[in-house]
Coordinates of C-alpha atoms in Angstrom, one line a residue:
M1 CA 94.3 97.1 79.1
P2 CA 97.1 97.4 81.7
I3 CA 99.3 94.4 82.3
V4 CA 99.0 93.0 85.9
L5 CA 100.5 89.7 86.9
E6 CA 100.3 88.0 90.2
T7 CA 101.9 85.2 92.2
S8 CA 101.1 84.0 95.7
R9 CA 103.5 86.6 97.1
L10 CA 103.9 89.2 94.4
I11 CA 102.0 91.6 92.2
L12 CA 103.6 92.9 89.0
K13 CA 102.3 96.1 87.4
Q14 CA 103.3 98.5 84.6
F15 CA 105.5 101.4 85.4
E16 CA 103.4 104.5 86.4
E17 CA 104.6 108.1 86.9
Q18 CA 104.2 107.8 90.6
D19 CA 106.9 105.0 90.5
A20 CA 109.7 107.4 89.5
A21 CA 111.2 107.6 93.0
L22 CA 111.2 103.8 93.2
L23 CA 113.1 103.4 90.0
F24 CA 115.5 106.2 91.0
E25 CA 116.2 104.3 94.3
L26 CA 116.7 101.0 92.5
N27 CA 119.1 102.4 89.9
S28 CA 121.0 104.5 92.4
D29 CA 122.6 101.4 94.1
P30 CA 125.9 100.6 92.3
D31 CA 125.6 97.0 93.5
V32 CA 122.2 96.7 91.7
T33 CA 123.5 98.2 88.5
R34 CA 126.9 96.6 88.6
Y35 CA 126.1 94.1 85.8
V36 CA 123.6 96.0 83.7
G37 CA 125.9 98.4 81.8
Q38 CA 123.7 101.4 82.6
V39 CA 124.4 104.5 84.5
A40 CA 122.3 105.5 87.5
Y41 CA 119.5 108.1 87.0
K42 CA 120.8 111.5 88.0
S43 CA 117.4 112.5 89.5
I44 CA 113.9 111.4 90.1
D45 CA 112.9 113.6 87.1
E46 CA 115.1 111.5 84.9
A47 CA 113.4 108.3 86.1
L48 CA 110.1 110.0 85.4
Q49 CA 111.1 110.9 81.9
F50 CA 112.1 107.2 81.4
I51 CA 108.6 106.1 82.4
R52 CA 106.9 108.7 80.2
N53 CA 109.0 107.5 77.2
Y54 CA 108.5 103.8 77.9
H55 CA 106.3 102.5 75.1
N56 CA 106.9 98.7 75.3
Y57 CA 103.5 98.0 76.7
E58 CA 101.7 99.7 73.7
N59 CA 104.2 98.6 71.1
Y60 CA 104.7 95.0 72.1
G61 CA 102.1 94.0 74.6
M62 CA 104.8 93.4 77.2
G63 CA 107.5 95.2 79.1
R64 CA 109.3 95.4 82.4
L65 CA 106.9 95.4 85.3
N66 CA 107.3 96.8 88.8
I67 CA 107.2 94.1 91.5
F68 CA 105.5 94.7 94.8
Y69 CA 105.1 92.4 97.8
K70 CA 101.3 91.7 98.0
Q71 CA 101.0 91.8 101.8
S72 CA 102.8 95.0 102.5
G73 CA 102.9 96.8 99.2
D74 CA 106.7 97.1 99.5
Y75 CA 108.6 97.8 96.3
I76 CA 110.9 95.0 95.3
G77 CA 112.2 95.9 91.9
W78 CA 111.2 95.1 88.4
C79 CA 110.9 92.0 86.1
G80 CA 109.5 91.4 82.7
L81 CA 109.9 90.8 79.0
K82 CA 111.4 93.1 76.5
Y83 CA 111.6 92.9 72.7
L84 CA 115.2 93.4 71.5
E85 CA 114.8 95.0 68.1
D86 CA 118.5 94.5 67.2
K87 CA 118.3 90.8 67.9
K88 CA 114.6 90.1 67.0
E89 CA 114.4 88.3 70.3
F90 CA 112.3 88.5 73.5
D91 CA 114.4 88.9 76.6
I92 CA 113.6 88.2 80.3
G93 CA 115.1 90.7 82.7
Y94 CA 114.9 91.6 86.4
R95 CA 116.4 94.0 88.8
L96 CA 115.8 94.0 92.5
L97 CA 116.6 96.2 95.4
K98 CA 119.5 94.7 97.3
R99 CA 117.5 94.1 100.5
H100 CA 115.3 91.7 98.5
W101 CA 118.1 89.6 97.0
G102 CA 118.2 85.9 97.9
K103 CA 114.5 85.5 98.7
G104 CA 113.4 83.9 95.4
Y105 CA 111.6 87.0 94.1
A106 CA 113.5 87.2 90.8
T107 CA 112.7 83.6 89.9
E108 CA 109.1 83.8 91.1
A109 CA 108.5 87.0 89.1
A110 CA 110.3 85.7 86.0
I111 CA 108.1 82.5 86.0
V112 CA 104.9 84.5 85.9
C113 CA 106.4 86.8 83.2
M114 CA 107.6 83.9 81.1
D115 CA 104.2 82.1 81.4
Y116 CA 102.6 85.3 80.2
G117 CA 105.0 85.5 77.3
F118 CA 104.5 81.9 76.2
N119 CA 100.8 81.4 77.0
T120 CA 99.3 84.8 76.5
L121 CA 101.5 86.3 73.9
N122 CA 102.3 83.0 72.2
L123 CA 106.0 83.7 72.0
K124 CA 108.1 80.9 70.5
Q125 CA 111.3 81.6 72.4
I126 CA 112.6 83.8 75.3
I127 CA 116.3 84.6 75.9
G128 CA 118.2 85.8 78.9
M129 CA 121.4 87.8 78.6
A130 CA 123.9 88.4 81.4
M131 CA 127.5 89.3 82.0
K132 CA 129.5 86.1 82.6
E133 CA 130.4 87.1 86.1
N134 CA 126.7 87.7 87.0
T135 CA 126.2 84.2 88.5
P136 CA 123.1 85.1 90.4
S137 CA 121.3 86.1 87.2
I138 CA 122.6 83.0 85.4
N139 CA 121.4 80.8 88.3
V140 CA 117.9 82.3 87.8
F141 CA 118.0 81.4 84.1
K142 CA 118.8 77.9 85.1
K143 CA 116.0 77.7 87.6
L144 CA 113.7 78.8 84.8
G145 CA 114.8 75.8 82.7
M146 CA 116.8 77.9 80.3
T147 CA 119.9 76.4 78.7
Y148 CA 123.2 78.0 77.7
S149 CA 123.1 79.1 74.0
S150 CA 126.1 81.2 73.3
E151 CA 128.6 83.8 74.3
E152 CA 128.1 87.4 73.3
D153 CA 129.1 90.8 74.6
C154 CA 126.8 92.2 77.2
S155 CA 127.2 96.0 77.7
C156 CA 130.8 95.7 76.4
H157 CA 131.6 92.9 78.8
P158 CA 131.9 89.1 78.2
G159 CA 128.4 87.8 78.4
V160 CA 126.2 84.7 77.9
I161 CA 122.9 84.0 76.4
Y162 CA 120.5 81.4 77.7
T163 CA 117.3 80.3 75.9
I164 CA 114.1 78.4 76.3
T165 CA 111.4 77.6 73.8
K166 CA 107.7 77.4 74.3
E167 CA 107.9 73.6 73.9
E168 CA 110.5 73.4 76.7
W169 CA 108.5 75.6 79.0
K170 CA 106.7 73.7 81.7

């Protein structure tokens, strides 16, 4: 069954092939990808191939989810949980189009995703990773009730890890 999460303002849905142009636009802005350590998609077709090869929903019952504004259907970005095989941890992540920064969407979307992780998937802990200089993402971690855990490289840059357990979650 497809994952669909909702807040009062937002609807979060699994990536679909028709979303390729949206992901391409999102990853084409160097300000959006500045702290993520990934290169932009070279084409919409490359974004489409990413979607076709994205198996987190089937493999883990979770994944990054596209965020849409409920009233207008406007695309905002994505947010969601991801299983990090190398760390054996579950990570919260988000990426928004620049025109939607500063409106509380990342926090709002992350709250519903973390609630899904803790209360539907019964996860014991969720982490957030960010480059040290990415203070907007770190501020979202703090708004979520996450606490600083450790320093660790993030895409070959100095980074931090924040954590929250199910017991600490609201």
